[in-house]
Coordinates of C-alpha atoms and ligand atoms in Angstrom, one line a residue:
M88 CA -8.2 -15.9 0.0
R89 CA -8.9 -12.4 -1.9
I90 CA -10.8 -9.3 0.0
A91 CA -11.8 -6.8 -2.5
R92 CA -13.9 -3.8 -1.8
V93 CA -16.5 -3.0 -4.7
S94 CA -18.9 -0.5 -5.5
V95 CA -21.8 -2.0 -7.2
P96 CA -24.4 -0.3 -9.0
D97 CA -27.4 -1.4 -7.5
L98 CA -26.4 -0.9 -4.0
D99 CA -25.8 2.3 -1.9
G100 CA -22.6 2.0 -0.9
P101 CA -19.6 -0.1 -1.5
V102 CA -19.1 -3.7 -0.4
F103 CA -16.8 -6.0 0.5
G104 CA -16.6 -9.6 -1.0
V105 CA -14.1 -12.9 -1.6
I106 CA -13.1 -13.3 -5.2
N107 CA -13.0 -16.6 -7.2
G108 CA -11.7 -16.4 -10.1
Q109 CA -14.2 -14.1 -12.8
Q110 CA -16.8 -14.2 -9.2
I111 CA -16.7 -12.1 -6.3
G112 CA -18.8 -13.2 -3.2
L113 CA -20.2 -10.2 -1.5
L114 CA -19.7 -10.5 2.3
K115 CA -22.0 -9.1 5.5
G116 CA -20.4 -6.2 6.8
H117 CA -17.1 -5.7 7.0
P118 CA -13.9 -8.3 6.5
F119 CA -12.7 -7.6 10.1
G120 CA -13.9 -10.7 12.3
E121 CA -15.7 -13.7 11.4
L122 CA -16.8 -13.9 7.5
E123 CA -20.5 -13.2 6.9
P124 CA -21.3 -14.2 2.7
A125 CA -24.1 -12.9 2.2
G126 CA -25.3 -15.1 -0.4
V127 CA -24.9 -12.3 -3.7
A128 CA -22.1 -13.6 -6.2
L129 CA -21.3 -11.3 -9.1
D130 CA -19.2 -10.8 -12.3
L131 CA -16.0 -9.1 -11.6
D132 CA -16.6 -7.3 -14.7
D133 CA -20.0 -5.8 -13.3
V134 CA -18.7 -4.2 -10.3
K135 CA -15.8 -1.2 -9.8
I136 CA -13.0 -2.4 -7.3
L137 CA -12.2 0.5 -5.1
S138 CA -9.7 0.7 -2.2
P139 CA -9.1 -2.9 -0.2
V140 CA -9.4 -0.5 2.7
L141 CA -10.0 3.0 3.8
P142 CA -7.6 3.2 7.0
S143 CA -7.8 5.6 9.5
K144 CA -4.1 5.5 8.8
V145 CA -1.3 4.6 6.7
V146 CA 1.9 4.2 8.2
C147 CA 5.4 4.1 6.4
V148 CA 8.5 2.3 7.7
G149 CA 11.4 4.4 5.4
K150 CA 14.6 3.1 4.3
N151 CA 13.7 -0.6 4.7
Y152 CA 16.1 -1.9 1.8
A153 CA 19.3 -1.2 2.1
D154 CA 19.8 -0.1 -1.8
H155 CA 17.6 2.5 -1.6
A156 CA 18.6 4.0 1.1
K157 CA 21.4 3.8 -0.5
E158 CA 20.5 5.4 -3.9
M159 CA 18.8 7.8 -1.3
G160 CA 22.4 9.1 -0.4
G161 CA 22.1 7.3 3.8
E162 CA 22.9 4.4 5.1
V163 CA 19.9 1.9 6.9
P164 CA 18.7 3.8 10.2
A165 CA 20.3 1.8 13.6
E166 CA 16.3 2.0 14.8
P167 CA 13.1 1.3 12.1
V168 CA 12.5 6.1 10.3
I169 CA 8.2 5.4 10.5
F170 CA 6.4 8.2 9.1
I171 CA 2.0 8.9 8.4
K172 CA 0.3 9.4 5.0
P173 CA -2.8 10.5 5.4
N174 CA -5.9 8.4 4.8
T175 CA -6.9 11.0 2.0
T176 CA -3.8 10.0 0.1
V177 CA -5.6 6.6 -0.8
I178 CA -7.2 5.8 -4.0
G179 CA -8.0 2.3 -6.0
E180 CA -6.8 0.1 -9.2
G181 CA -7.4 2.4 -11.9
E182 CA -7.8 6.0 -10.7
P183 CA -5.9 8.1 -11.5
I184 CA -2.3 9.6 -9.6
V185 CA -2.5 13.1 -9.3
C186 CA 0.7 15.1 -9.5
P187 CA 0.2 18.5 -7.9
P188 CA 1.1 21.6 -9.2
Q189 CA 3.7 22.9 -6.3
S190 CA 6.2 19.5 -7.6
E191 CA 8.2 18.9 -10.4
N192 CA 9.4 15.5 -9.5
V193 CA 7.0 13.3 -8.6
H194 CA 8.4 9.9 -8.2
H195 CA 7.1 6.0 -7.7
E196 CA 7.6 3.5 -5.1
A197 CA 6.8 -0.2 -4.6
E198 CA 5.6 -1.3 -1.4
L199 CA 4.2 -4.2 0.0
A200 CA 1.3 -3.4 2.4
I201 CA -0.3 -4.6 5.8
V202 CA -3.1 -4.8 5.9
I203 CA -4.2 -5.1 9.9
S204 CA -7.2 -6.7 11.9
H205 CA -7.6 -6.0 14.5
L206 CA -7.6 -3.4 17.0
C207 CA -4.1 -3.9 18.8
K208 CA -1.0 -2.4 21.1
N209 CA 2.2 -3.1 22.1
V210 CA 1.7 -7.1 19.8
S211 CA 4.9 -9.4 20.1
V212 CA 6.7 -10.4 16.9
E213 CA 5.6 -13.7 17.2
R214 CA 1.7 -13.5 17.7
A215 CA 2.6 -10.3 14.8
G216 CA 0.4 -12.9 12.5
E217 CA -3.2 -12.5 15.0
V218 CA -3.1 -8.7 14.0
I219 CA -2.5 -9.1 10.0
L220 CA -5.5 -9.9 7.9
G221 CA -3.4 -9.8 4.3
Y222 CA -1.3 -7.7 2.0
T223 CA -1.9 -5.6 -0.6
I224 CA 0.2 -3.4 -3.0
A225 CA 1.2 -0.2 -2.5
N226 CA 2.7 2.7 -4.1
D227 CA 4.2 5.2 -2.3
V228 CA 3.5 7.9 -4.2
T229 CA 6.7 10.6 -3.1
A230 CA 7.1 14.8 -4.3
R231 CA 11.2 14.2 -4.2
D232 CA 11.8 17.3 -4.9
I233 CA 9.6 19.1 -1.6
Q234 CA 10.9 16.2 0.4
H235 CA 14.4 17.4 -0.2
R236 CA 13.6 21.5 0.4
D237 CA 11.5 20.4 3.5
G238 CA 14.0 18.5 5.3
Q239 CA 10.8 16.0 6.6
W240 CA 8.6 14.3 4.9
T241 CA 4.7 15.0 5.5
R242 CA 4.2 17.2 2.9
A243 CA 5.9 15.1 0.2
K244 CA 4.1 12.2 1.5
S245 CA 0.3 13.8 1.7
F246 CA -0.6 15.0 -1.7
D247 CA -4.4 13.4 -2.3
T248 CA -4.2 10.5 -5.1
F249 CA -0.4 9.9 -3.4
C250 CA -1.5 6.0 -2.2
P251 CA -2.7 4.1 -4.7
L252 CA -3.9 1.0 -2.9
G253 CA -5.3 -2.7 -4.2
P254 CA -6.5 -3.8 -5.7
W255 CA -7.7 -6.3 -3.5
I256 CA -6.0 -8.1 0.0
E257 CA -4.6 -12.0 0.4
T258 CA -4.7 -13.6 3.2
E259 CA -3.0 -16.9 2.6
L260 CA 0.9 -15.0 2.5
D261 CA 4.0 -15.5 3.5
P262 CA 5.7 -11.8 3.5
S263 CA 8.8 -12.9 3.3
N264 CA 10.1 -13.9 -0.3
L265 CA 8.5 -12.3 -2.6
D266 CA 9.3 -10.6 -6.2
I267 CA 8.4 -7.1 -5.7
S268 CA 8.6 -5.0 -8.4
C269 CA 7.6 -1.4 -10.8
E270 CA 7.0 -0.8 -14.5
V271 CA 6.5 2.3 -16.0
N272 CA 4.7 2.3 -19.8
G273 CA 5.7 -0.9 -19.5
E274 CA 9.4 -0.8 -18.7
V275 CA 10.6 -2.1 -16.0
R276 CA 11.8 0.7 -12.9
Q277 CA 12.5 -1.8 -9.7
S278 CA 13.1 -5.1 -8.9
G279 CA 12.9 -6.3 -5.9
N280 CA 12.6 -9.0 -3.5
T281 CA 11.1 -8.8 -0.1
H282 CA 14.1 -10.8 1.5
D283 CA 16.0 -8.0 1.0
M284 CA 13.6 -6.1 3.9
V285 CA 15.8 -4.7 6.7
R286 CA 13.0 -5.5 8.9
G287 CA 10.4 -8.1 7.9
A288 CA 6.3 -7.6 8.1
H289 CA 6.3 -9.0 11.7
E290 CA 8.9 -7.0 13.2
M291 CA 7.1 -3.4 11.7
V292 CA 4.1 -4.7 13.2
A293 CA 5.9 -5.4 16.6
F294 CA 7.6 -1.9 16.5
I295 CA 4.7 0.4 15.6
S296 CA 2.0 -1.0 17.4
S297 CA 4.7 -0.2 20.5
V298 CA 4.4 3.3 19.6
M299 CA 0.5 4.1 18.6
T300 CA -2.6 1.6 19.1
L301 CA -3.4 0.5 15.4
L302 CA -7.1 0.2 14.4
P303 CA -8.6 -2.8 12.4
G304 CA -8.0 -1.7 8.0
D305 CA -5.3 0.0 9.2
V306 CA -2.2 -0.3 6.6
I307 CA 1.3 0.0 6.9
L308 CA 3.9 0.1 3.9
T309 CA 6.7 -1.5 4.3
G310 CA 9.4 0.4 2.3
T311 CA 11.0 0.4 -1.3
P312 CA 13.6 -1.2 -3.2
A313 CA 16.0 0.8 -5.7
G314 CA 15.2 2.3 -9.1
V315 CA 12.4 5.0 -7.4
G316 CA 12.0 7.6 -10.3
P317 CA 9.9 10.2 -12.0
I318 CA 6.2 9.9 -13.3
V319 CA 4.7 12.5 -15.0
H320 CA 1.5 13.3 -17.0
G321 CA 0.4 10.3 -19.2
D322 CA 2.6 7.5 -17.7
E323 CA 0.4 3.9 -16.7
V324 CA 3.0 2.7 -13.3
V325 CA 2.1 -1.0 -12.9
V326 CA 3.2 -1.9 -9.4
T327 CA 3.2 -5.9 -9.6
I328 CA 4.1 -8.2 -6.5
E329 CA 4.4 -12.4 -6.3
G330 CA 1.6 -14.0 -5.1
I331 CA -1.0 -11.0 -4.5
G332 CA -0.9 -8.8 -8.6
A333 CA -0.6 -6.1 -10.5
L334 CA -2.4 -2.1 -9.3
A335 CA -1.9 -0.3 -12.2
N336 CA -2.8 3.4 -12.1
P337 CA -2.6 6.4 -15.0
V338 CA -0.6 9.4 -14.0
V339 CA -2.0 13.0 -14.6
L340 CA -1.2 16.5 -13.9
R341 CA -3.8 18.9 -12.2
Ligands
LIG1446 ZN1 8.1 4.4 0.4

């Protein structure tokens, strides 16, 4: 099932819905728990797709693919290294990534994103599936020059618009063997598979929830394969993940 968050011309606020071919069946309330159909179906062309959730936090895993750890000049760390992007970085399908004037080297990072369904803490690896609503596509946009200058990652990863997410949440998906790629202006920059993740999706939910409480709608980015590189004003970045779809965003300079 594909769950999207959309804005509809005649409704006051965004609503969730289930995508069925070219149609979207609207839901009452939110998708965390029992789904309640609103009895209204619209053509997808008549709605605007937004980021599929508004997370309280986006927790990211660094260096979770060996080939990317290597290109960054390091090894896979003995323990997972995690960091947080503020929720104000999140944008949806088609919205522009805005490069800030402080950076001259903004990079794309194609990532599989986990969407959490339930408030949870200390979840075991075995039970992690019970707190996952589904998976979506993310681009962990990073000001690489600032990341290297600062020696830590908060500023480099936290500019507004630096977390494109979407276009929807796929709820029926085995995350362990999915092709993942990133194209810039049609040229393939990253091409990998989630089976090369050092730590899998369920393992990361267990690890992160041993540190912090996760809330419904929270998002975990699972790391990026090799091939990260610059994006500049006028580019279009498309991240594609098998079984989910494609997330496209234009790039502009502020
Ligand atoms: Zn990343």
